[in-house]
Each structure stands twice: as structure tokens, then as C-alpha cells.
Amino acid sequence: GLGRTPRFVQVAYQTIDQSVTRGDFDIGMSGVEDTPQRRRAFALTLPYFEFREVLTVRVPDTGRFRTLADLRGHKVGTLSGTLAYDTLLAAEAAHSLVTVSYDDDVHPYEDLARGRVDAVLLDHVLAARSMKRVPGLAIQPGAIVTGHYVGDLAKANAALRDRIDGLLKEMMRDGTLRQLFEMWKVWD
């Protein structure tokens, strides 16, 4: 819709903001979360997806670890630099759990299956995808917290952000966004 040919640039999740600032690419996307800090520093698109932070545990622990409070003294993994990470840091003080941060969203679930951590807190989309890859895990019902995904652009690119927002609004109105989410099996 912008009359451009997309060129995908792979970077670590934690470096998306810095890459946008440097101009390595025009827009950062891939589970970029809408946060007050990011709103102040960047030109963010309107939210296009609501996610839920869910707790994943080993199947035998589903009755034991239902909430963050149940994980007192236990290790909980997550992706660093995320809403889930901030939520776990706050839970350390409230519930005396131990936050274990990762640089990707693959290893927390593998470590959970191996018993290196006792739970994982991450976006429901990541949890559902990981359960297909790593057997023996279960997602606890309910959300610990919710958030929204946005596109991340440098402040100087506010005009481009506005054009993208217009396209997103149209995709929401005409059902295109829903069709894309259904195609990727994330519509819920």
C-alpha cells in the first residue's frame, strides 16, 4: 500500500529500537510492544494486535503453578526487554520468584521442558507456537497481563507512520488484517 518493495532485515529483538534509530530500516515489527517509554522515543503505529502474557508450565505442574504467586522461590523464564520481563521483575518483589531472561523466545520453552526453569511468561502467540515444537508443556488459562503490538519508526518518520496508520485502519475496516491473522493462525 505504500508503493514500496519490502526488504526484510533480521536483527535481534532487543536491538529493534536501536536499528530503527540508526536508520537500518524504516519500521521495526515483530512483536514490538506499545510501552510508554517507546511512545516517548519513537513514532509508533496504531496498535494492530492485542496479545496476552500467559504462563506456560510442564504438564505435571498445571495444578501446582497457576499464578505468579505460586512460583515463589522458583525460576520463571522470559524474553528480555519485554512486557513479560517487566512483569516478572515486579513479581520478584511481590512473590519472591526468580526471573531468568533470554535473548530469544525459543530457549525458555526448551529450558522449561528440561527443568531448568519452572515456568515461562510470554505472549500467547509465542507460547502456542512453542507448544507445537516442545512436548509436555501446558498454557495456564487466563492472562497475566495484556498488551499491544505496534510498528516502531524513528520520530523523524512520523509522516510515514501516518501513512501506515491509514493503511492499517483500512485493513481493519475491510477485513484484510483479520484475514492475515487467520492465515497465520493467530486470530482469536
CSV table of C-alpha atoms in Angstrom, one decimal:
chain,number,residue,atom,x,y,z
A,1,GLY,CA,0.0,0.0,0.0
A,2,LEU,CA,3.0,2.3,0.3
A,3,GLY,CA,4.2,1.7,-3.2
A,4,ARG,CA,7.4,0.2,-1.9
A,5,THR,CA,9.0,-3.2,-2.2
A,6,PRO,CA,9.6,-4.7,1.3
A,7,ARG,CA,13.1,-5.6,2.3
A,8,PHE,CA,13.4,-7.7,5.4
A,9,VAL,CA,16.3,-7.1,7.8
A,10,GLN,CA,16.9,-9.7,10.5
A,11,VAL,CA,18.1,-8.3,13.9
A,12,ALA,CA,17.8,-9.4,17.5
A,13,TYR,CA,14.6,-8.5,19.1
A,14,GLN,CA,16.4,-6.4,21.7
A,15,THR,CA,18.0,-4.3,19.0
A,16,ILE,CA,14.9,-3.3,17.0
A,17,ASP,CA,14.7,0.1,18.6
A,18,GLN,CA,18.4,0.9,18.1
A,19,SER,CA,18.2,-0.2,14.5
A,20,VAL,CA,15.2,2.0,13.8
A,21,THR,CA,17.0,4.9,15.4
A,22,ARG,CA,20.2,4.3,13.3
A,23,GLY,CA,18.1,4.0,10.1
A,24,ASP,CA,18.9,0.4,9.4
A,25,PHE,CA,15.3,0.1,8.3
A,26,ASP,CA,12.2,2.3,8.3
A,27,ILE,CA,9.9,0.2,10.5
A,28,GLY,CA,10.5,-2.3,13.2
A,29,MET,CA,8.0,-5.1,13.6
A,30,SER,CA,7.9,-8.5,15.3
A,31,GLY,CA,6.1,-8.3,18.5
A,32,VAL,CA,7.2,-4.7,19.2
A,33,GLU,CA,5.2,-3.8,22.3
A,34,ASP,CA,3.5,-0.5,22.9
A,35,THR,CA,5.1,1.0,26.0
A,36,PRO,CA,5.1,4.5,27.4
A,37,GLN,CA,8.9,4.7,27.0
A,38,ARG,CA,8.7,3.6,23.4
A,39,ARG,CA,5.8,6.1,22.8
A,40,ARG,CA,8.0,9.0,24.0
A,41,ALA,CA,11.0,8.0,21.9
A,42,PHE,CA,9.5,6.8,18.6
A,43,ALA,CA,6.8,7.3,16.1
A,44,LEU,CA,4.7,4.2,16.8
A,45,THR,CA,1.9,3.0,14.6
A,46,LEU,CA,-1.6,2.5,16.0
A,47,PRO,CA,-1.9,-0.9,17.8
A,48,TYR,CA,-2.7,-3.7,15.4
A,49,PHE,CA,-2.8,-6.7,17.7
A,50,GLU,CA,-3.7,-7.4,21.3
A,51,PHE,CA,-1.6,-10.0,23.0
A,52,ARG,CA,-1.8,-11.8,26.3
A,53,GLU,CA,1.1,-12.7,28.5
A,54,VAL,CA,0.4,-16.3,29.6
A,55,LEU,CA,2.1,-18.7,31.9
A,56,THR,CA,3.4,-21.9,30.5
A,57,VAL,CA,4.4,-24.8,32.7
A,58,ARG,CA,5.2,-28.5,32.4
A,59,VAL,CA,2.0,-30.6,32.2
A,60,PRO,CA,2.6,-32.3,35.6
A,61,ASP,CA,2.8,-28.8,37.2
A,62,THR,CA,-0.5,-27.4,35.9
A,63,GLY,CA,-2.2,-27.8,39.3
A,64,ARG,CA,0.9,-26.5,41.2
A,65,PHE,CA,1.9,-23.4,39.2
A,66,ARG,CA,-1.3,-21.5,38.2
A,67,THR,CA,-0.2,-17.9,39.1
A,68,LEU,CA,3.0,-15.9,39.6
A,69,ALA,CA,2.4,-16.1,43.3
A,70,ASP,CA,2.5,-19.9,43.1
A,71,LEU,CA,6.1,-19.6,41.8
A,72,ARG,CA,7.6,-18.2,45.0
A,73,GLY,CA,11.3,-19.3,45.0
A,74,HIS,CA,11.0,-20.8,41.5
A,75,LYS,CA,12.6,-19.8,38.2
A,76,VAL,CA,10.5,-18.2,35.5
A,77,GLY,CA,11.9,-17.6,32.0
A,78,THR,CA,11.1,-14.9,29.5
A,79,LEU,CA,12.4,-12.8,26.7
A,80,SER,CA,14.4,-9.8,28.0
A,81,GLY,CA,13.2,-6.3,27.1
A,82,THR,CA,9.5,-7.2,27.0
A,83,LEU,CA,6.4,-6.5,29.0
A,84,ALA,CA,6.7,-10.1,30.3
A,85,TYR,CA,10.2,-9.3,31.6
A,86,ASP,CA,9.0,-6.1,33.3
A,87,THR,CA,6.1,-8.1,34.8
A,88,LEU,CA,8.4,-10.7,36.2
A,89,LEU,CA,10.8,-8.1,37.7
A,90,ALA,CA,7.8,-6.6,39.6
A,91,ALA,CA,6.8,-10.1,40.6
A,92,GLU,CA,10.2,-10.8,42.1
A,93,ALA,CA,9.5,-8.2,44.8
A,94,ALA,CA,5.9,-9.3,45.3
A,95,HIS,CA,6.2,-13.0,45.1
A,96,SER,CA,10.0,-13.8,45.5
A,97,LEU,CA,10.2,-15.7,42.2
A,98,VAL,CA,13.4,-15.7,40.2
A,99,THR,CA,13.4,-14.1,36.7
A,100,VAL,CA,15.6,-15.7,34.1
A,101,SER,CA,16.0,-13.6,30.9
A,102,TYR,CA,16.7,-15.0,27.4
A,103,ASP,CA,17.7,-13.3,24.2
A,104,ASP,CA,15.2,-15.3,22.1
A,105,ASP,CA,11.8,-16.9,22.5
A,106,VAL,CA,12.9,-20.5,21.8
A,107,HIS,CA,15.2,-21.4,24.6
A,108,PRO,CA,12.9,-20.5,27.5
A,109,TYR,CA,10.5,-23.2,26.4
A,110,GLU,CA,13.3,-25.8,25.8
A,111,ASP,CA,14.7,-25.0,29.2
A,112,LEU,CA,11.2,-25.4,30.7
A,113,ALA,CA,10.9,-28.9,29.2
A,114,ARG,CA,14.3,-29.8,30.6
A,115,GLY,CA,13.5,-28.5,34.1
A,116,ARG,CA,16.0,-25.6,34.0
A,117,VAL,CA,13.1,-23.2,34.7
A,118,ASP,CA,9.7,-23.9,36.3
A,119,ALA,CA,7.6,-21.7,34.1
A,120,VAL,CA,7.7,-19.3,31.1
A,121,LEU,CA,5.8,-16.0,30.8
A,122,LEU,CA,5.5,-14.8,27.2
A,123,ASP,CA,2.9,-13.7,24.6
A,124,HIS,CA,0.2,-16.3,23.9
A,125,VAL,CA,1.2,-16.4,20.2
A,126,LEU,CA,4.7,-17.5,21.1
A,127,ALA,CA,3.5,-19.9,23.8
A,128,ALA,CA,1.1,-21.6,21.4
A,129,ARG,CA,3.8,-21.9,18.7
A,130,SER,CA,6.3,-23.3,21.2
A,131,MET,CA,3.8,-26.0,22.4
A,132,LYS,CA,3.8,-27.4,18.9
A,133,ARG,CA,7.5,-27.7,19.0
A,134,VAL,CA,8.2,-28.7,22.6
A,135,PRO,CA,6.1,-31.6,24.0
A,136,GLY,CA,5.0,-31.8,27.6
A,137,LEU,CA,4.0,-28.2,28.2
A,138,ALA,CA,0.7,-26.6,29.0
A,139,ILE,CA,-0.5,-23.0,28.9
A,140,GLN,CA,-2.4,-21.9,32.0
A,141,PRO,CA,-5.8,-20.3,31.4
A,142,GLY,CA,-6.2,-16.6,31.7
A,143,ALA,CA,-3.8,-13.7,31.0
A,144,ILE,CA,-1.3,-12.4,33.5
A,145,VAL,CA,-1.3,-9.0,31.6
A,146,THR,CA,-2.3,-7.8,28.1
A,147,GLY,CA,-0.5,-5.5,25.7
A,148,HIS,CA,-0.5,-4.4,22.1
A,149,TYR,CA,1.9,-4.8,19.1
A,150,VAL,CA,2.8,-1.7,17.1
A,151,GLY,CA,5.2,-0.7,14.3
A,152,ASP,CA,8.2,1.2,15.5
A,153,LEU,CA,9.5,4.1,13.5
A,154,ALA,CA,12.0,6.9,14.2
A,155,LYS,CA,10.5,10.1,15.4
A,156,ALA,CA,11.6,11.7,12.1
A,157,ASN,CA,9.4,9.2,10.2
A,158,ALA,CA,6.1,10.4,11.6
A,159,ALA,CA,4.8,11.1,8.1
A,160,LEU,CA,5.5,7.6,7.0
A,161,ARG,CA,3.9,6.3,10.3
A,162,ASP,CA,0.8,8.3,9.5
A,163,ARG,CA,0.6,6.7,6.0
A,164,ILE,CA,1.0,3.2,7.6
A,165,ASP,CA,-1.7,4.1,10.2
A,166,GLY,CA,-4.1,4.9,7.3
A,167,LEU,CA,-3.3,1.6,5.7
A,168,LEU,CA,-3.8,-0.3,9.0
A,169,LYS,CA,-7.2,1.4,9.5
A,170,GLU,CA,-8.3,0.4,6.1
A,171,MET,CA,-7.1,-3.2,6.6
A,172,MET,CA,-9.1,-3.3,9.8
A,173,ARG,CA,-12.2,-1.9,8.2
A,174,ASP,CA,-12.2,-4.1,5.1
A,175,GLY,CA,-11.2,-7.3,7.0
A,176,THR,CA,-7.7,-7.7,5.4
A,177,LEU,CA,-6.0,-7.6,8.8
A,178,ARG,CA,-8.2,-10.3,10.1
A,179,GLN,CA,-7.6,-12.5,7.0
A,180,LEU,CA,-3.9,-12.2,7.5
A,181,PHE,CA,-4.1,-13.1,11.2
A,182,GLU,CA,-6.4,-16.1,10.2
A,183,MET,CA,-3.9,-17.2,7.6
A,184,TRP,CA,-1.1,-17.2,10.2
A,185,LYS,CA,-3.5,-18.9,12.7
A,186,VAL,CA,-3.2,-16.1,15.3
A,187,TRP,CA,-6.7,-14.7,15.0
A,188,ASP,CA,-8.6,-15.1,18.3
